[in-house]
Amino acid sequence: MLDPSTPSFRFCESVGMRIVTLDRRAAGAAGGSWPEEISRAAVERCLAVIEARDPLTLPAERAELEQAERVAVAMGSAGEIQGLAWRVAHPDGLTVDVRVQPGLRRHGIGSALLGAVADGAGTLRAGCDAAHPRVRRFLVHRGFSLHGVVFHQRWDGEPRDVPAAFASALLVEPADAQQATSLLADASAQSWPRPTITAERAALGYRRLALRGDAPAGVLLAHRERDAWEIDGLAVLAAHRRAGVGRQLLVDLMRVAAMEGVGVTLRVAQADEDALAWTQKLGFWTYRTWAEFVRP
Ligand SMILES: CC(C)(COP(=O)(O)OP(=O)(O)OC[C@H]1O[C@@H](n2cnc3c(N)ncnc32)[C@H](O)[C@@H]1OP(=O)(O)O)[C@@H](O)C(=O)NCCC(=O)NCCS
């Protein structure tokens, strides 16, 4: 798996570190399965240390890690977990995530982990906080280039702070999550970042369809996190834009969130000035600037 001529390989050899790889696409390996020698509790401890000591690292999506098609774990000579990486298949391609314990960085572990999960893959995506220069450099030096920057925005307020919206459409909860995700894919075909929600996940979350006459005009999909409703996709079909449909969909969710005492979060491309002006008018603020990279 690791090229023996690379510095990463020589370093790993010299300190007794080894990479254990799990390929869940291989026959017999199901989602949630781990090699016997890796304790799930030790994985959790490693992630918790990274998340506590590196505030620029987003908490790993545990469900994603369990479903990842390939996972690589760096193990020290005493069996401790030094870092891990995983590769996930999304509707729009493969993404990788690599994480190394802060005290063990710049020793070749990240390169070895990336090599193990990238092996045999085509185009790969990866992301990091834009304020993390070392991670940006790590990715660029390994063949990734900046694809775009996304602002993660948030709104918090009380019911009386919720902006007004005209009733320009009828909002309904679609029973069919597949219909909602297909409409989302159509309505956001030209936009970036692309929503990555699947029909299975949409079926578990908040779904609103905006109808004008009998025709679907827009859709909003979201799921509840601990302290906010996170928007997975919000899009209005081109023929129905600039009629207040998007505002009505978003304001409706802001009202739900305000009643529950939580916020609303969404993602907007840094380059999309119209969308940014629109979310700013509704009271959203940027709390994270995320850089997305791609390696052809
Ligand atoms: C990104 C990350 C995984 C890199 O892990 P790492 O173990 O430090 O990676 P490496 O040691 O293989 O490479 C890091 C740098 O150290 C250098 N290095 C490696 N061994 C070295 C050594 N013995 N002496 C000096 N430098 C060394 C590498 O050349 C590399 O330099 P570069 O980035 O300028 O090319 C780590 O910083 C991390 O966990 N960050 C937080 C998580 C995150 O944001 N992940 C998103 C990425 S998908």
mmCIF file of C-alpha atoms and ligand atoms in Angstrom:
data_model
loop_
_atom_site.group_PDB
_atom_site.id
_atom_site.type_symbol
_atom_site.label_atom_id
_atom_site.label_comp_id
_atom_site.label_asym_id
_atom_site.label_seq_id
_atom_site.Cartn_x
_atom_site.Cartn_y
_atom_site.Cartn_z
ATOM 1 C CA MET A 1 0.000 0.000 0.000
ATOM 2 C CA LEU A 2 2.729 2.475 1.039
ATOM 3 C CA ASP A 3 5.536 3.118 -1.429
ATOM 4 C CA PRO A 4 8.720 1.871 0.361
ATOM 5 C CA SER A 5 10.822 4.543 -1.401
ATOM 6 C CA THR A 6 8.957 7.469 0.263
ATOM 7 C CA PRO A 7 10.122 9.349 3.381
ATOM 8 C CA SER A 8 6.724 8.531 5.005
ATOM 9 C CA PHE A 9 7.413 4.828 4.683
ATOM 10 C CA ARG A 10 10.948 5.158 6.101
ATOM 11 C CA PHE A 11 9.685 7.235 9.049
ATOM 12 C CA CYS A 12 6.834 4.831 9.789
ATOM 13 C CA GLU A 13 9.275 1.935 9.741
ATOM 14 C CA SER A 14 11.748 3.716 12.037
ATOM 15 C CA VAL A 15 9.208 4.350 14.827
ATOM 16 C CA GLY A 16 7.304 1.093 14.462
ATOM 17 C CA MET A 17 4.167 2.877 13.268
ATOM 18 C CA ARG A 18 2.004 0.846 10.963
ATOM 19 C CA ILE A 19 -1.066 1.611 8.915
ATOM 20 C CA VAL A 20 -4.034 -0.733 9.173
ATOM 21 C CA THR A 21 -6.422 -0.354 6.245
ATOM 22 C CA LEU A 22 -10.033 -1.440 6.079
ATOM 23 C CA ASP A 23 -11.619 -1.654 2.627
ATOM 24 C CA ARG A 24 -15.365 -1.983 3.128
ATOM 25 C CA ARG A 25 -16.003 -2.446 -0.587
ATOM 26 C CA ALA A 26 -14.196 -5.753 -0.294
ATOM 27 C CA ALA A 27 -16.515 -8.754 -0.037
ATOM 28 C CA GLY A 28 -17.930 -9.310 3.427
ATOM 29 C CA ALA A 29 -17.056 -5.928 5.007
ATOM 30 C CA ALA A 30 -20.209 -4.065 5.979
ATOM 31 C CA GLY A 31 -20.775 -0.450 7.093
ATOM 32 C CA GLY A 32 -19.758 -0.097 10.750
ATOM 33 C CA SER A 33 -17.259 -2.980 10.626
ATOM 34 C CA TRP A 34 -13.717 -2.459 11.984
ATOM 35 C CA PRO A 35 -10.655 -4.737 11.982
ATOM 36 C CA GLU A 36 -10.475 -6.759 15.189
ATOM 37 C CA GLU A 37 -7.228 -5.160 16.350
ATOM 38 C CA ILE A 38 -8.777 -1.678 16.350
ATOM 39 C CA SER A 39 -10.924 -0.733 19.293
ATOM 40 C CA ARG A 40 -13.778 1.608 18.418
ATOM 41 C CA ALA A 41 -13.272 3.302 21.830
ATOM 42 C CA ALA A 42 -9.619 4.021 20.941
ATOM 43 C CA VAL A 43 -10.734 5.586 17.630
ATOM 44 C CA GLU A 44 -13.170 7.779 19.538
ATOM 45 C CA ARG A 45 -10.447 8.807 22.038
ATOM 46 C CA CYS A 46 -8.100 9.781 19.191
ATOM 47 C CA LEU A 47 -10.777 11.879 17.453
ATOM 48 C CA ALA A 48 -11.763 13.517 20.752
ATOM 49 C CA VAL A 49 -8.133 14.569 21.459
ATOM 50 C CA ILE A 50 -7.784 16.055 17.945
ATOM 51 C CA GLU A 51 -11.093 17.907 18.221
ATOM 52 C CA ALA A 52 -10.269 19.263 21.703
ATOM 53 C CA ARG A 53 -6.734 20.411 20.828
ATOM 54 C CA ASP A 54 -7.290 21.675 17.299
ATOM 55 C CA PRO A 55 -10.238 24.084 17.297
ATOM 56 C CA LEU A 56 -9.959 24.659 13.538
ATOM 57 C CA THR A 57 -10.794 21.004 12.873
ATOM 58 C CA LEU A 58 -14.499 20.294 12.445
ATOM 59 C CA PRO A 59 -15.810 17.385 14.528
ATOM 60 C CA ALA A 60 -15.696 14.265 12.354
ATOM 61 C CA GLU A 61 -19.087 13.068 11.189
ATOM 62 C CA ARG A 62 -19.238 9.767 13.069
ATOM 63 C CA ALA A 63 -21.927 8.304 10.784
ATOM 64 C CA GLU A 64 -19.763 9.122 7.768
ATOM 65 C CA LEU A 65 -16.767 7.387 9.324
ATOM 66 C CA GLU A 66 -18.846 4.271 9.989
ATOM 67 C CA GLN A 67 -20.025 4.204 6.369
ATOM 68 C CA ALA A 68 -16.684 5.190 4.755
ATOM 69 C CA GLU A 69 -15.694 2.849 1.940
ATOM 70 C CA ARG A 70 -12.066 2.860 3.068
ATOM 71 C CA VAL A 71 -10.516 3.662 6.463
ATOM 72 C CA ALA A 72 -6.815 3.797 7.378
ATOM 73 C CA VAL A 73 -5.605 3.875 10.973
ATOM 74 C CA ALA A 74 -2.051 4.792 12.088
ATOM 75 C CA MET A 75 -1.060 2.676 15.074
ATOM 76 C CA GLY A 76 1.973 3.236 17.298
ATOM 77 C CA SER A 77 4.154 0.463 18.662
ATOM 78 C CA ALA A 78 2.069 0.264 21.882
ATOM 79 C CA GLY A 79 -1.138 -0.136 19.873
ATOM 80 C CA GLU A 80 -2.226 3.501 20.422
ATOM 81 C CA ILE A 81 -4.008 5.300 17.572
ATOM 82 C CA GLN A 82 -1.982 8.216 16.231
ATOM 83 C CA GLY A 83 -4.318 9.322 13.489
ATOM 84 C CA LEU A 84 -6.792 8.128 10.928
ATOM 85 C CA ALA A 85 -8.133 8.838 7.482
ATOM 86 C CA TRP A 86 -11.272 7.836 5.664
ATOM 87 C CA ARG A 87 -12.707 8.022 2.149
ATOM 88 C CA VAL A 88 -16.427 8.519 1.568
ATOM 89 C CA ALA A 89 -18.428 8.155 -1.654
ATOM 90 C CA HIS A 90 -20.837 11.112 -2.037
ATOM 91 C CA PRO A 91 -23.300 11.559 -4.900
ATOM 92 C CA ASP A 92 -20.830 13.988 -6.518
ATOM 93 C CA GLY A 93 -17.573 12.070 -5.911
ATOM 94 C CA LEU A 94 -15.093 10.808 -3.341
ATOM 95 C CA THR A 95 -13.977 12.871 -0.353
ATOM 96 C CA VAL A 96 -11.097 12.164 2.003
ATOM 97 C CA ASP A 97 -10.475 13.287 5.548
ATOM 98 C CA VAL A 98 -7.107 12.843 7.296
ATOM 99 C CA ARG A 99 -6.516 13.550 10.991
ATOM 100 C CA VAL A 100 -3.345 13.207 13.040
ATOM 101 C CA GLN A 101 -2.874 13.833 16.777
ATOM 102 C CA PRO A 102 -1.467 17.380 17.159
ATOM 103 C CA GLY A 103 1.704 16.259 19.009
ATOM 104 C CA LEU A 104 2.586 13.762 16.258
ATOM 105 C CA ARG A 105 2.271 15.973 13.180
ATOM 106 C CA ARG A 106 5.066 16.622 10.673
ATOM 107 C CA HIS A 107 6.434 13.107 10.986
ATOM 108 C CA GLY A 108 4.956 11.644 7.819
ATOM 109 C CA ILE A 109 1.879 10.075 9.432
ATOM 110 C CA GLY A 110 -0.616 12.250 7.507
ATOM 111 C CA SER A 111 1.084 11.494 4.182
ATOM 112 C CA ALA A 112 1.039 7.762 4.913
ATOM 113 C CA LEU A 113 -2.657 7.878 5.856
ATOM 114 C CA LEU A 114 -3.588 9.917 2.784
ATOM 115 C CA GLY A 115 -1.654 7.480 0.580
ATOM 116 C CA ALA A 116 -3.547 4.550 2.098
ATOM 117 C CA VAL A 117 -7.042 5.980 1.525
ATOM 118 C CA ALA A 118 -6.280 7.633 -1.840
ATOM 119 C CA ASP A 119 -4.823 4.425 -3.288
ATOM 120 C CA GLY A 120 -6.698 3.466 -6.466
ATOM 121 C CA ALA A 121 -9.146 6.395 -6.281
ATOM 122 C CA GLY A 122 -9.771 8.845 -9.129
ATOM 123 C CA THR A 123 -10.785 12.438 -8.434
ATOM 124 C CA LEU A 124 -10.697 13.245 -4.720
ATOM 125 C CA ARG A 125 -12.083 16.134 -2.712
ATOM 126 C CA ALA A 126 -10.893 17.367 0.679
ATOM 127 C CA GLY A 127 -11.561 20.412 2.798
ATOM 128 C CA CYS A 128 -10.141 22.340 5.719
ATOM 129 C CA ASP A 129 -10.664 25.548 7.614
ATOM 130 C CA ALA A 130 -9.273 28.318 5.390
ATOM 131 C CA ALA A 131 -7.424 29.692 8.448
ATOM 132 C CA HIS A 132 -5.356 26.480 8.766
ATOM 133 C CA PRO A 133 -2.257 27.238 6.591
ATOM 134 C CA ARG A 134 -0.458 23.979 7.430
ATOM 135 C CA VAL A 135 -3.371 21.850 6.282
ATOM 136 C CA ARG A 136 -3.798 23.940 3.131
ATOM 137 C CA ARG A 137 -0.083 23.459 2.402
ATOM 138 C CA PHE A 138 -0.313 19.729 3.173
ATOM 139 C CA LEU A 139 -3.078 19.315 0.593
ATOM 140 C CA VAL A 140 -1.497 21.523 -2.085
ATOM 141 C CA HIS A 141 1.861 19.718 -1.759
ATOM 142 C CA ARG A 142 0.023 16.443 -2.337
ATOM 143 C CA GLY A 143 -1.578 17.413 -5.638
ATOM 144 C CA PHE A 144 -4.803 19.133 -4.477
ATOM 145 C CA SER A 145 -5.764 22.575 -5.702
ATOM 146 C CA LEU A 146 -8.232 25.072 -4.282
ATOM 147 C CA HIS A 147 -11.655 24.571 -5.830
ATOM 148 C CA GLY A 148 -13.548 27.232 -3.914
ATOM 149 C CA VAL A 149 -14.231 28.811 -0.536
ATOM 150 C CA VAL A 150 -17.489 28.371 1.336
ATOM 151 C CA PHE A 151 -18.822 30.586 4.111
ATOM 152 C CA HIS A 152 -20.627 28.687 6.864
ATOM 153 C CA GLN A 153 -23.261 31.080 8.153
ATOM 154 C CA ARG A 154 -25.560 31.123 11.129
ATOM 155 C CA TRP A 155 -28.621 32.933 12.394
ATOM 156 C CA ASP A 156 -29.890 32.960 15.990
ATOM 157 C CA GLY A 157 -32.915 34.825 17.191
ATOM 158 C CA GLU A 158 -36.169 34.883 19.065
ATOM 159 C CA PRO A 159 -39.560 34.516 17.377
ATOM 160 C CA ARG A 160 -39.923 38.319 17.269
ATOM 161 C CA ASP A 161 -36.605 38.589 15.362
ATOM 162 C CA VAL A 162 -37.766 36.371 12.497
ATOM 163 C CA PRO A 163 -37.953 38.500 9.303
ATOM 164 C CA ALA A 164 -41.258 38.863 7.461
ATOM 165 C CA ALA A 165 -41.980 36.963 4.241
ATOM 166 C CA PHE A 166 -44.770 37.190 1.683
ATOM 167 C CA ALA A 167 -46.841 34.067 1.127
ATOM 168 C CA SER A 168 -45.739 33.655 -2.485
ATOM 169 C CA ALA A 169 -46.071 29.850 -2.444
ATOM 170 C CA LEU A 170 -47.833 27.114 -0.518
ATOM 171 C CA LEU A 171 -45.388 25.248 1.732
ATOM 172 C CA VAL A 172 -46.049 21.531 2.199
ATOM 173 C CA GLU A 173 -44.152 18.628 3.709
ATOM 174 C CA PRO A 174 -43.550 16.163 0.864
ATOM 175 C CA ALA A 175 -44.134 12.550 1.899
ATOM 176 C CA ASP A 176 -41.696 11.420 -0.789
ATOM 177 C CA ALA A 177 -38.091 12.290 0.170
ATOM 178 C CA GLN A 178 -36.913 11.150 -3.284
ATOM 179 C CA GLN A 179 -39.110 13.826 -4.926
ATOM 180 C CA ALA A 180 -37.574 16.462 -2.634
ATOM 181 C CA THR A 181 -33.951 15.449 -3.366
ATOM 182 C CA SER A 182 -34.583 15.264 -7.150
ATOM 183 C CA LEU A 183 -36.113 18.727 -7.126
ATOM 184 C CA LEU A 184 -33.157 19.966 -5.087
ATOM 185 C CA ALA A 185 -30.725 18.462 -7.623
ATOM 186 C CA ASP A 186 -32.592 20.132 -10.544
ATOM 187 C CA ALA A 187 -32.938 23.519 -8.871
ATOM 188 C CA SER A 188 -29.301 23.663 -7.746
ATOM 189 C CA ALA A 189 -27.732 22.200 -10.915
ATOM 190 C CA GLN A 190 -25.875 25.470 -11.639
ATOM 191 C CA SER A 191 -24.908 26.319 -8.071
ATOM 192 C CA TRP A 192 -21.961 25.587 -5.841
ATOM 193 C CA PRO A 193 -21.434 24.150 -3.258
ATOM 194 C CA ARG A 194 -23.624 21.294 -4.466
ATOM 195 C CA PRO A 195 -25.931 19.759 -1.868
ATOM 196 C CA THR A 196 -24.801 16.251 -0.945
ATOM 197 C CA ILE A 197 -27.877 14.981 0.886
ATOM 198 C CA THR A 198 -29.257 11.559 -0.028
ATOM 199 C CA ALA A 199 -32.960 10.609 -0.116
ATOM 200 C CA GLU A 200 -32.383 8.266 2.876
ATOM 201 C CA ARG A 201 -31.074 11.125 5.021
ATOM 202 C CA ALA A 202 -33.705 13.553 3.709
ATOM 203 C CA ALA A 203 -36.404 11.123 4.835
ATOM 204 C CA LEU A 204 -35.245 11.590 8.449
ATOM 205 C CA GLY A 205 -35.059 15.399 8.471
ATOM 206 C CA TYR A 206 -37.050 18.576 7.838
ATOM 207 C CA ARG A 207 -38.507 18.796 4.313
ATOM 208 C CA ARG A 208 -40.516 21.611 2.778
ATOM 209 C CA LEU A 209 -41.686 21.904 -0.786
ATOM 210 C CA ALA A 210 -42.928 25.276 -2.122
ATOM 211 C CA LEU A 211 -45.854 24.922 -4.558
ATOM 212 C CA ARG A 212 -46.956 27.698 -6.927
ATOM 213 C CA GLY A 213 -50.249 26.658 -8.396
ATOM 214 C CA ASP A 214 -49.773 22.905 -8.549
ATOM 215 C CA ALA A 215 -46.149 23.094 -9.634
ATOM 216 C CA PRO A 216 -43.164 22.561 -7.324
ATOM 217 C CA ALA A 217 -41.121 25.776 -7.281
ATOM 218 C CA GLY A 218 -38.550 25.265 -4.548
ATOM 219 C CA VAL A 219 -37.372 23.008 -1.737
ATOM 220 C CA LEU A 220 -35.616 23.192 1.618
ATOM 221 C CA LEU A 221 -34.045 20.194 3.374
ATOM 222 C CA ALA A 222 -32.482 20.405 6.822
ATOM 223 C CA HIS A 223 -31.586 18.290 9.821
ATOM 224 C CA ARG A 224 -31.416 19.099 13.503
ATOM 225 C CA GLU A 225 -28.032 19.335 15.217
ATOM 226 C CA ARG A 226 -27.639 19.931 18.964
ATOM 227 C CA ASP A 227 -27.964 23.727 18.829
ATOM 228 C CA ALA A 228 -29.104 24.490 15.279
ATOM 229 C CA TRP A 229 -31.078 23.380 12.251
ATOM 230 C CA GLU A 230 -28.479 22.710 9.575
ATOM 231 C CA ILE A 231 -29.672 23.355 6.014
ATOM 232 C CA ASP A 232 -28.638 20.540 3.647
ATOM 233 C CA GLY A 233 -30.126 22.188 0.597
ATOM 234 C CA LEU A 234 -32.258 25.205 -0.323
ATOM 235 C CA ALA A 235 -33.021 25.889 -3.965
ATOM 236 C CA VAL A 236 -35.683 27.511 -6.139
ATOM 237 C CA LEU A 237 -36.231 26.508 -9.787
ATOM 238 C CA ALA A 238 -34.953 29.184 -12.196
ATOM 239 C CA ALA A 239 -38.473 30.000 -13.483
ATOM 240 C CA HIS A 240 -39.666 30.882 -9.955
ATOM 241 C CA ARG A 241 -36.731 32.944 -8.701
ATOM 242 C CA ARG A 242 -37.014 36.551 -7.470
ATOM 243 C CA ALA A 243 -40.594 35.933 -6.314
ATOM 244 C CA GLY A 244 -39.943 35.487 -2.581
ATOM 245 C CA VAL A 245 -40.112 31.659 -2.598
ATOM 246 C CA GLY A 246 -36.607 31.109 -1.154
ATOM 247 C CA ARG A 247 -37.218 33.708 1.527
ATOM 248 C CA GLN A 248 -40.516 32.100 2.476
ATOM 249 C CA LEU A 249 -38.871 28.649 2.769
ATOM 250 C CA LEU A 250 -35.962 29.954 4.838
ATOM 251 C CA VAL A 251 -38.039 32.218 7.104
ATOM 252 C CA ASP A 252 -40.354 29.294 7.863
ATOM 253 C CA LEU A 253 -37.408 27.266 9.181
ATOM 254 C CA MET A 254 -36.049 30.308 11.086
ATOM 255 C CA ARG A 255 -39.426 30.500 12.856
ATOM 256 C CA VAL A 256 -39.255 26.815 13.844
ATOM 257 C CA ALA A 257 -35.688 27.277 15.113
ATOM 258 C CA ALA A 258 -36.544 30.433 17.075
ATOM 259 C CA MET A 259 -39.471 28.651 18.789
ATOM 260 C CA GLU A 260 -37.102 25.808 19.757
ATOM 261 C CA GLY A 261 -34.404 28.246 20.978
ATOM 262 C CA VAL A 262 -31.782 27.054 18.459
ATOM 263 C CA GLY A 263 -30.090 28.622 15.423
ATOM 264 C CA VAL A 264 -30.102 27.962 11.676
ATOM 265 C CA THR A 265 -26.908 27.254 9.706
ATOM 266 C CA LEU A 266 -26.276 27.226 5.962
ATOM 267 C CA ARG A 267 -23.407 27.332 3.445
ATOM 268 C CA VAL A 268 -22.815 29.944 0.732
ATOM 269 C CA ALA A 269 -19.950 30.229 -1.773
ATOM 270 C CA GLN A 270 -17.618 33.146 -1.057
ATOM 271 C CA ALA A 271 -17.830 34.019 -4.776
ATOM 272 C CA ASP A 272 -21.669 34.130 -4.836
ATOM 273 C CA GLU A 273 -22.233 37.810 -4.090
ATOM 274 C CA ASP A 274 -26.001 37.712 -4.714
ATOM 275 C CA ALA A 275 -26.545 34.810 -2.318
ATOM 276 C CA LEU A 276 -24.350 36.460 0.311
ATOM 277 C CA ALA A 277 -26.241 39.749 0.079
ATOM 278 C CA TRP A 278 -29.486 37.769 0.408
ATOM 279 C CA THR A 279 -28.467 35.822 3.537
ATOM 280 C CA GLN A 280 -26.985 38.969 5.091
ATOM 281 C CA LYS A 281 -30.314 40.788 4.641
ATOM 282 C CA LEU A 282 -31.990 37.954 6.533
ATOM 283 C CA GLY A 283 -29.521 38.329 9.421
ATOM 284 C CA PHE A 284 -27.003 35.505 8.801
ATOM 285 C CA TRP A 285 -23.346 35.896 9.827
ATOM 286 C CA THR A 286 -20.262 33.938 8.735
ATOM 287 C CA TYR A 287 -18.760 31.860 11.540
ATOM 288 C CA ARG A 288 -16.412 29.654 9.504
ATOM 289 C CA THR A 289 -14.554 29.998 6.199
ATOM 290 C CA TRP A 290 -14.034 26.607 4.624
ATOM 291 C CA ALA A 291 -11.607 25.880 1.775
ATOM 292 C CA GLU A 292 -12.542 23.035 -0.585
ATOM 293 C CA PHE A 293 -9.816 21.288 -2.568
ATOM 294 C CA VAL A 294 -9.890 18.848 -5.443
ATOM 295 C CA ARG A 295 -7.266 16.462 -6.840
ATOM 296 C CA PRO A 296 -7.968 15.299 -10.399
HETATM 297 C C1 LIG B 1 -3.277 17.711 7.667
HETATM 298 C C2 LIG B 1 -2.684 16.702 8.637
HETATM 299 C C3 LIG B 1 -3.490 15.428 8.543
HETATM 300 C C4 LIG B 1 -1.218 16.425 8.249
HETATM 301 O O1 LIG B 1 -0.698 15.384 9.091
HETATM 302 P P1 LIG B 1 0.884 15.224 9.338
HETATM 303 O O2 LIG B 1 1.092 13.937 10.036
HETATM 304 O O3 LIG B 1 1.445 16.433 9.938
HETATM 305 O O4 LIG B 1 1.383 15.076 7.819
HETATM 306 P P2 LIG B 1 2.897 14.803 7.336
HETATM 307 O O5 LIG B 1 3.814 14.754 8.485
HETATM 308 O O6 LIG B 1 2.854 13.609 6.457
HETATM 309 O O7 LIG B 1 3.165 16.073 6.423
HETATM 310 C C5 LIG B 1 3.112 17.374 6.991
HETATM 311 C C6 LIG B 1 4.380 18.148 6.671
HETATM 312 O O8 LIG B 1 5.448 17.678 7.489
HETATM 313 C C7 LIG B 1 6.568 17.413 6.666
HETATM 314 N N1 LIG B 1 7.338 16.349 7.306
HETATM 315 C C8 LIG B 1 7.042 15.052 7.331
HETATM 316 N N2 LIG B 1 8.009 14.382 8.021
HETATM 317 C C9 LIG B 1 8.873 15.310 8.444
HETATM 318 C C10 LIG B 1 10.058 15.251 9.212
HETATM 319 N N3 LIG B 1 10.546 14.107 9.684
HETATM 320 N N4 LIG B 1 10.704 16.415 9.479
HETATM 321 C C11 LIG B 1 10.231 17.576 9.023
HETATM 322 N N5 LIG B 1 9.087 17.698 8.277
HETATM 323 C C12 LIG B 1 8.442 16.575 8.010
HETATM 324 C C13 LIG B 1 5.981 16.982 5.352
HETATM 325 O O9 LIG B 1 6.876 17.102 4.295
HETATM 326 C C14 LIG B 1 4.824 17.945 5.236
HETATM 327 O O10 LIG B 1 5.217 19.172 4.742
HETATM 328 P P3 LIG B 1 4.282 19.987 3.724
HETATM 329 O O11 LIG B 1 2.900 19.996 4.298
HETATM 330 O O12 LIG B 1 4.897 21.345 3.661
HETATM 331 O O13 LIG B 1 4.315 19.244 2.433
HETATM 332 C C15 LIG B 1 -2.698 17.259 10.078
HETATM 333 O O14 LIG B 1 -2.142 18.551 10.087
HETATM 334 C C16 LIG B 1 -4.047 17.302 10.713
HETATM 335 O O15 LIG B 1 -4.501 16.319 11.293
HETATM 336 N N6 LIG B 1 -4.739 18.486 10.634
HETATM 337 C C17 LIG B 1 -6.055 18.654 11.199
HETATM 338 C C18 LIG B 1 -7.097 17.833 10.481
HETATM 339 C C19 LIG B 1 -7.525 18.451 9.180
HETATM 340 O O16 LIG B 1 -7.816 19.632 9.069
HETATM 341 N N7 LIG B 1 -7.601 17.608 8.170
HETATM 342 C C20 LIG B 1 -8.069 18.023 6.885
HETATM 343 C C21 LIG B 1 -7.211 17.448 5.841
HETATM 344 S S1 LIG B 1 -8.224 16.396 4.834
#
